[in-house]
PDB file of C-alpha atoms in Angstrom:
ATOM      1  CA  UNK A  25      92.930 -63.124  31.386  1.00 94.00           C
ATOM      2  CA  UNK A  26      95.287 -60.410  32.631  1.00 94.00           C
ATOM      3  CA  UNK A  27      98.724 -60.996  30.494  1.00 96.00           C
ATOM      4  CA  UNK A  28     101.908 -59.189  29.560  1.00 96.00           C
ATOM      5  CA  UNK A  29     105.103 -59.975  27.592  1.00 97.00           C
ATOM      6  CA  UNK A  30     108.240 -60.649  29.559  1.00 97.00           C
ATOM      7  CA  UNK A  31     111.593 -62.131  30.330  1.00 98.00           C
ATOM      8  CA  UNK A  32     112.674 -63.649  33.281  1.00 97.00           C
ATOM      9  CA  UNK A  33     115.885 -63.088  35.123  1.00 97.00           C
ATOM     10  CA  UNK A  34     117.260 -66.256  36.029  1.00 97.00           C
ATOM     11  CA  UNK A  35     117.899 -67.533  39.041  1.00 96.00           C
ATOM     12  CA  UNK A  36     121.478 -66.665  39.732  1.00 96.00           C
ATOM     13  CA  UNK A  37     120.756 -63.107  39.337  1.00 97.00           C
ATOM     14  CA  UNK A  38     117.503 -63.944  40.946  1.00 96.00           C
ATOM     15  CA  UNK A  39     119.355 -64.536  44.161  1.00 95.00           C
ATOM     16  CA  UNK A  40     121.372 -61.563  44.111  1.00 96.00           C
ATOM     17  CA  UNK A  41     118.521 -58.931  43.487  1.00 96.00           C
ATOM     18  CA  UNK A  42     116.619 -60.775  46.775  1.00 94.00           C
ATOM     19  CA  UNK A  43     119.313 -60.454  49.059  1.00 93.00           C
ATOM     20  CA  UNK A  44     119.425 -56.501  47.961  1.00 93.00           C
ATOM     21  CA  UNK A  45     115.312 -56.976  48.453  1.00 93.00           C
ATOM     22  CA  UNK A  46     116.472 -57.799  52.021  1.00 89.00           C
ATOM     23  CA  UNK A  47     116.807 -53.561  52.203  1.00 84.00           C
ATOM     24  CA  UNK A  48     113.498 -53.050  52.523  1.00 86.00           C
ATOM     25  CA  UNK A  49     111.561 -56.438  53.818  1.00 80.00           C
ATOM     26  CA  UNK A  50     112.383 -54.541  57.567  1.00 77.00           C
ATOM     27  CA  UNK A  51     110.858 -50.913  56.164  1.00 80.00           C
ATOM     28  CA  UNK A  52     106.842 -50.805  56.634  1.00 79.00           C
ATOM     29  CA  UNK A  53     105.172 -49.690  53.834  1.00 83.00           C
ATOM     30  CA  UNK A  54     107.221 -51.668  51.138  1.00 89.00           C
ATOM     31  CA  UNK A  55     106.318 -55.096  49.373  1.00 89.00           C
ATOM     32  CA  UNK A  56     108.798 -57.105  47.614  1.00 91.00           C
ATOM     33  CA  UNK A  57     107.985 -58.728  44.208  1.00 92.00           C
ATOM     34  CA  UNK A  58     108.915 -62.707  44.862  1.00 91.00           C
ATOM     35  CA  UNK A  59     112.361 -63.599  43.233  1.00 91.00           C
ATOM     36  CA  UNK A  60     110.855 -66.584  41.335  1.00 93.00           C
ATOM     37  CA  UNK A  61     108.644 -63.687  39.901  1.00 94.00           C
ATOM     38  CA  UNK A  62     111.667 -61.134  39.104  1.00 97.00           C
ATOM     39  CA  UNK A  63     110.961 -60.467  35.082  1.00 97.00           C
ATOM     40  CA  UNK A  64     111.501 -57.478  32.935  1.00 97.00           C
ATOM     41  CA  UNK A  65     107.948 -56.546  30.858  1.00 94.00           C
ATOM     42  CA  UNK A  66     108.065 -56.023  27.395  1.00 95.00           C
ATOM     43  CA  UNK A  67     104.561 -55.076  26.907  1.00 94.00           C
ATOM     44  CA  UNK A  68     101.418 -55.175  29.230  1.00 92.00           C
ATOM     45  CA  UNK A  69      98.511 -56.805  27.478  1.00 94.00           C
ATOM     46  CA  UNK A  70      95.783 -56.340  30.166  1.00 92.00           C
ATOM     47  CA  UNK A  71      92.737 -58.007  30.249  1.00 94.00           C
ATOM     48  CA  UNK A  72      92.527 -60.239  27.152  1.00 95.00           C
ATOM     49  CA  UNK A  73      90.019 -62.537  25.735  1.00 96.00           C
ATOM     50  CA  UNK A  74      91.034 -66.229  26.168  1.00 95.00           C
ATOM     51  CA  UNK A  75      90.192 -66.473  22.297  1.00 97.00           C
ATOM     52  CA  UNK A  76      93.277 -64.111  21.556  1.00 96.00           C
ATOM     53  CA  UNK A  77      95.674 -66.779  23.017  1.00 97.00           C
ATOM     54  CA  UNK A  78      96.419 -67.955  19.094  1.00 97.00           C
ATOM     55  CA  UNK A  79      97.272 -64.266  17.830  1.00 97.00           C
ATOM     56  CA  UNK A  80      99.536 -63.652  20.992  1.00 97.00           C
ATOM     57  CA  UNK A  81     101.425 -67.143  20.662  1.00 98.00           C
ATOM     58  CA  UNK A  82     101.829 -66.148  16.934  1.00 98.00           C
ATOM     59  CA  UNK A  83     102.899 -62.964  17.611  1.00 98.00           C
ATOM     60  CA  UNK A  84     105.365 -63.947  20.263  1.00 98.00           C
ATOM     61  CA  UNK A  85     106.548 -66.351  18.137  1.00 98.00           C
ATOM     62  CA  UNK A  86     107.346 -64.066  14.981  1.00 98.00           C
ATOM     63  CA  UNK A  87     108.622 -61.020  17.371  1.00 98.00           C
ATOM     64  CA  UNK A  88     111.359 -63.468  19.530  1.00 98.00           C
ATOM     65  CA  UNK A  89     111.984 -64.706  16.051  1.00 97.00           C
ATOM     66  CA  UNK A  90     113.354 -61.924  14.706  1.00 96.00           C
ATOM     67  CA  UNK A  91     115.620 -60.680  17.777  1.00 97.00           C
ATOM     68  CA  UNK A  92     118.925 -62.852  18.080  1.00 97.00           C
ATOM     69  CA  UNK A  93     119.750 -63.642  21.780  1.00 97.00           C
ATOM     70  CA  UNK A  94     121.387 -60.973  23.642  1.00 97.00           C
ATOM     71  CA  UNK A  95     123.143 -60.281  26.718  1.00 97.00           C
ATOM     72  CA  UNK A  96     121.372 -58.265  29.572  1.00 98.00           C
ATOM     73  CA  UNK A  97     123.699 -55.992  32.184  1.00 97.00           C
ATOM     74  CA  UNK A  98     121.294 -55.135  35.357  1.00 97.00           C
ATOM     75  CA  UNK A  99     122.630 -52.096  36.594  1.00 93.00           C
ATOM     76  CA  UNK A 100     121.854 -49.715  39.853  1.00 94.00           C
ATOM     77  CA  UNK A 101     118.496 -49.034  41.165  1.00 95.00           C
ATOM     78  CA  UNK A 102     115.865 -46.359  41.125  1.00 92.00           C
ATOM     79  CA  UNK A 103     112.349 -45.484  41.451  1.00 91.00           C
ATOM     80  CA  UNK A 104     109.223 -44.247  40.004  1.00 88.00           C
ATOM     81  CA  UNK A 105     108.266 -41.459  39.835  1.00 84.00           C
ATOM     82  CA  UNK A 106     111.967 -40.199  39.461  1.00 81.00           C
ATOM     83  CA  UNK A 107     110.911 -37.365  41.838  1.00 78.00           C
ATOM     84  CA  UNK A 108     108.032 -36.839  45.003  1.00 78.00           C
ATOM     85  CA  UNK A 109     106.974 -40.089  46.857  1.00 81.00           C
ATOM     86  CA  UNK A 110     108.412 -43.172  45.235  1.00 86.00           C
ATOM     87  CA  UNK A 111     105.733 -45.901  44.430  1.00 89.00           C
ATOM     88  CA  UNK A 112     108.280 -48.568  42.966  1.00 91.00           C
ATOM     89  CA  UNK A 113     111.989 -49.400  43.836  1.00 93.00           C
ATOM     90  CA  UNK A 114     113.225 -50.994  40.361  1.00 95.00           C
ATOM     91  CA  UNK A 115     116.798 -52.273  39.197  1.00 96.00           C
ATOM     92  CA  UNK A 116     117.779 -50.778  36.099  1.00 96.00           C
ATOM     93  CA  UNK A 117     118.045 -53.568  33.079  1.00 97.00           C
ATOM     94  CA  UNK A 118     119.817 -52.812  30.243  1.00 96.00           C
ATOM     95  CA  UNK A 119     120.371 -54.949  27.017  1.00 96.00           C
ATOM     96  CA  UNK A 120     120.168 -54.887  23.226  1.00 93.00           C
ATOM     97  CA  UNK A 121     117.226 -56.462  22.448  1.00 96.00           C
ATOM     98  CA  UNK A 122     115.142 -55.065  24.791  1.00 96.00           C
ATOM     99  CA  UNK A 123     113.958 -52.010  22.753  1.00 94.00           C
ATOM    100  CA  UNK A 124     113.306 -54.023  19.954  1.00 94.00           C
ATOM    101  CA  UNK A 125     111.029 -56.777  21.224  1.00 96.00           C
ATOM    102  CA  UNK A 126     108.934 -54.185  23.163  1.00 94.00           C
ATOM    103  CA  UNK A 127     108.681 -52.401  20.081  1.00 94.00           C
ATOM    104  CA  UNK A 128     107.730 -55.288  17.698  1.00 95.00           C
ATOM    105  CA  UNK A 129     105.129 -56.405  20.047  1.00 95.00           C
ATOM    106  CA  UNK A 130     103.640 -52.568  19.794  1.00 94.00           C
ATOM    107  CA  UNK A 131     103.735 -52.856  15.957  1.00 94.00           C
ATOM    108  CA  UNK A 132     102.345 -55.926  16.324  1.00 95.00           C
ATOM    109  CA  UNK A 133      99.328 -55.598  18.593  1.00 94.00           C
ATOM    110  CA  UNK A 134      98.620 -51.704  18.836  1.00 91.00           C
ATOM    111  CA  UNK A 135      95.142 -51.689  20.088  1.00 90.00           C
ATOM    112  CA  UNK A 136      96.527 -53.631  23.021  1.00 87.00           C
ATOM    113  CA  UNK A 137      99.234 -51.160  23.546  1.00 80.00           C
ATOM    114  CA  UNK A 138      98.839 -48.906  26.125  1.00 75.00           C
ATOM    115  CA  UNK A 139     101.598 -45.731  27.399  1.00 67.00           C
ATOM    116  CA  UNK A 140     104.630 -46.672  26.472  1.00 65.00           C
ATOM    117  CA  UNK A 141     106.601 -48.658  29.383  1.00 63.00           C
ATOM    118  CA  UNK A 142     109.342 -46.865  30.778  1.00 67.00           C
ATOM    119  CA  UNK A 143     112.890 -48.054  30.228  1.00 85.00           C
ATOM    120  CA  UNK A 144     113.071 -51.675  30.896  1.00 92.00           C
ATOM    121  CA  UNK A 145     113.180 -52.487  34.247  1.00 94.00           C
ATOM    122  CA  UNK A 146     112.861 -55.417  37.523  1.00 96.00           C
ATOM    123  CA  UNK A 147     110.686 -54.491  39.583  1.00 94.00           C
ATOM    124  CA  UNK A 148     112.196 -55.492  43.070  1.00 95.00           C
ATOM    125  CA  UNK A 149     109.474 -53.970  45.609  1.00 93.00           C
ATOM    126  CA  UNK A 150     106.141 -51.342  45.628  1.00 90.00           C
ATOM    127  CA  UNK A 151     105.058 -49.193  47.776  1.00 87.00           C
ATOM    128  CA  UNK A 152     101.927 -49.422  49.613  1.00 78.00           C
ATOM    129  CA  UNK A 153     101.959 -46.452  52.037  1.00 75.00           C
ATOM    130  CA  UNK A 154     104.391 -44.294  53.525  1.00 75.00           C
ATOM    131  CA  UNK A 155     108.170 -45.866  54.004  1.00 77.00           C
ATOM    132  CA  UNK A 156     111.880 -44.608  53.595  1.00 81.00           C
ATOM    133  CA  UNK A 157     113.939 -44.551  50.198  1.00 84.00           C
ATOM    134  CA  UNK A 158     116.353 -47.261  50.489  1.00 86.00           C
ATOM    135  CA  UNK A 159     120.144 -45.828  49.239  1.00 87.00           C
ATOM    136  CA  UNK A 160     121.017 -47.040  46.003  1.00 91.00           C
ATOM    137  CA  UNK A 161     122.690 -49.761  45.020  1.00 93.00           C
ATOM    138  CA  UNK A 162     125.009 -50.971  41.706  1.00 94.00           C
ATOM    139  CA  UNK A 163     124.621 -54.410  40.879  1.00 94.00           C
ATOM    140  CA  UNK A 164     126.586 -55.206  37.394  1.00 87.00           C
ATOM    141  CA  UNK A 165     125.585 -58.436  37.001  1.00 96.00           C
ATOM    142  CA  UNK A 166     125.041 -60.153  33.605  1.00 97.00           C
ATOM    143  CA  UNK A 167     122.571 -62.877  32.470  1.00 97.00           C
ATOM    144  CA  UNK A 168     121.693 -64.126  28.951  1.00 97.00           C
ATOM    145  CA  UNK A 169     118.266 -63.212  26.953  1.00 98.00           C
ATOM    146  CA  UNK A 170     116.979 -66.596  25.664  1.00 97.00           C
ATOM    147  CA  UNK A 171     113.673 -66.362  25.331  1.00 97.00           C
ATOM    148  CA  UNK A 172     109.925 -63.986  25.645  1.00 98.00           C
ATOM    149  CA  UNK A 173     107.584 -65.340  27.968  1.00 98.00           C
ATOM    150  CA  UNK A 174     103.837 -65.251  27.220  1.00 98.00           C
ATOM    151  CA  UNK A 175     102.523 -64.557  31.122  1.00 98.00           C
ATOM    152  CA  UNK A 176      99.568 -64.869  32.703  1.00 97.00           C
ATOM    153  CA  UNK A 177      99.270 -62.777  36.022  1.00 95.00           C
ATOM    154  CA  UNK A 178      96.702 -63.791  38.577  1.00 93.00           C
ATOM    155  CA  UNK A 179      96.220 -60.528  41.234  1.00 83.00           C
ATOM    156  CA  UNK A 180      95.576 -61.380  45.048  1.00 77.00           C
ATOM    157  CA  UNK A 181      96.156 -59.815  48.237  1.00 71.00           C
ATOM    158  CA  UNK A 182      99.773 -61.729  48.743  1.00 70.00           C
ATOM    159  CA  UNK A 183     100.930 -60.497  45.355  1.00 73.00           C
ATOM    160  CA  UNK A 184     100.698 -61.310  42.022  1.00 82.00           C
ATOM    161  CA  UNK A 185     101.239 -64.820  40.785  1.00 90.00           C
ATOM    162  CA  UNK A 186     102.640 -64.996  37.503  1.00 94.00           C
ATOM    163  CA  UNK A 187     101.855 -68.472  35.029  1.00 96.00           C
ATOM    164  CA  UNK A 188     103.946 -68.671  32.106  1.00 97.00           C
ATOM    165  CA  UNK A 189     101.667 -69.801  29.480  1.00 97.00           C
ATOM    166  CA  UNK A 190     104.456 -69.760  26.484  1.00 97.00           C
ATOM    167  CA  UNK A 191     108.136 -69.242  25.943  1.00 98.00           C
ATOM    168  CA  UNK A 192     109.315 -68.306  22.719  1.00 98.00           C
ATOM    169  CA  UNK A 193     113.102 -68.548  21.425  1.00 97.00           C
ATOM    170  CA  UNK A 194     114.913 -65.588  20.532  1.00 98.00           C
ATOM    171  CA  UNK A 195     116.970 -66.221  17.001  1.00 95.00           C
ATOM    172  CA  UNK A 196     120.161 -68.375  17.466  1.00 84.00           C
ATOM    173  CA  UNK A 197     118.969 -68.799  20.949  1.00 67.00           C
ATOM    174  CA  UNK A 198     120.330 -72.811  20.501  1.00 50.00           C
ATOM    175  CA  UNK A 199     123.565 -71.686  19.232  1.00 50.00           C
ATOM    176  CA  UNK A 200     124.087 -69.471  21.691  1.00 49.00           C
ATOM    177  CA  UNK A 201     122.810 -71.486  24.628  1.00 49.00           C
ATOM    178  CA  UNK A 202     124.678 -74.609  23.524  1.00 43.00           C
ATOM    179  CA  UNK A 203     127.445 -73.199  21.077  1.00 42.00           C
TER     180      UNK A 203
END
């Protein structure tokens, strides 16, 4: 099973970051990740034994456990690499608990731990041949971190199609939500 760590944007921010996808649908060479599929990774897992599934819903568990709900800012837009031919157009997401749920899930599961993930980030469209830069944009829009998502991502020639298999609460995530 291919899996990774994540959190979902929700869908009003959702629907702000596809009409900026809207940019590049017209540019050849460009293809958009699908809004419902907009998500920030934490940690990519990679190819995992269906017998881990225990140790990763444990370890979810414990690592949203210990990070209180936050709020998330996503900010202007940029690319990978930084310089040369870009191969991802990304929106820049910023928030408190970001660094330290990556980082648990590192301490956590180090043999699964591969290169450190650049700063977090939403993926909003890749590159599969030559096409233009889009300009950049500034989106200051707000959302609140809830909860991790245990994900399951399923590779095919349309995309990726992500299955959440678990979501686990950040601390005071109730309070917060409903408070």
């Amino acid at each position: 099973m291919r899996l990774f760590y994540a959190v979902f944007v929700p869908e009003n921010v959702r629907e702000v970051l596809a009409r900026a996808q809207e940019r590049v649908r017209s540019y050849r060479g460009w293809k958009v990740t699908q809004p419902e599929g907009l998500h920030v990774t934490l940690m990519f897992l990679g190819e995992v034994d269906q017998a881990r599934l225990p140790e990763l819903r444990t370890v979810g568990e414990a690592v949203a456990a210990g990070v209180p709900a936050f709020t998330a800012r996503v900010g202007g837009t940029g690319f990978f690499p930084e310089q040369g031919s870009p191969r991802v157009w990304f929106a820049k997401a910023e928030g408190a608990g970001f660094a330290g749920l990556a980082l648990g899930l590192r301490r956590a599961l180090p043999e699964l731990a591969e290169a450190p993930s650049p700063k977090a980030h939403i993926t909003l469209a890749r590159r599969k041949g030559p096409a233009p830069r889009p300009g950049p944009l500034v989106f200051d829009v707000e959302f609140g971190v809830y909860e991790v998502s245990l994900v399951r991502s399923e590779l095919s020639s349309s995309g990726s199609r992500y299955q959440i298999l678990e979501r686990f609460p950040l601390a005071q995530s109730r309070s917060v939500q409903h408070g």
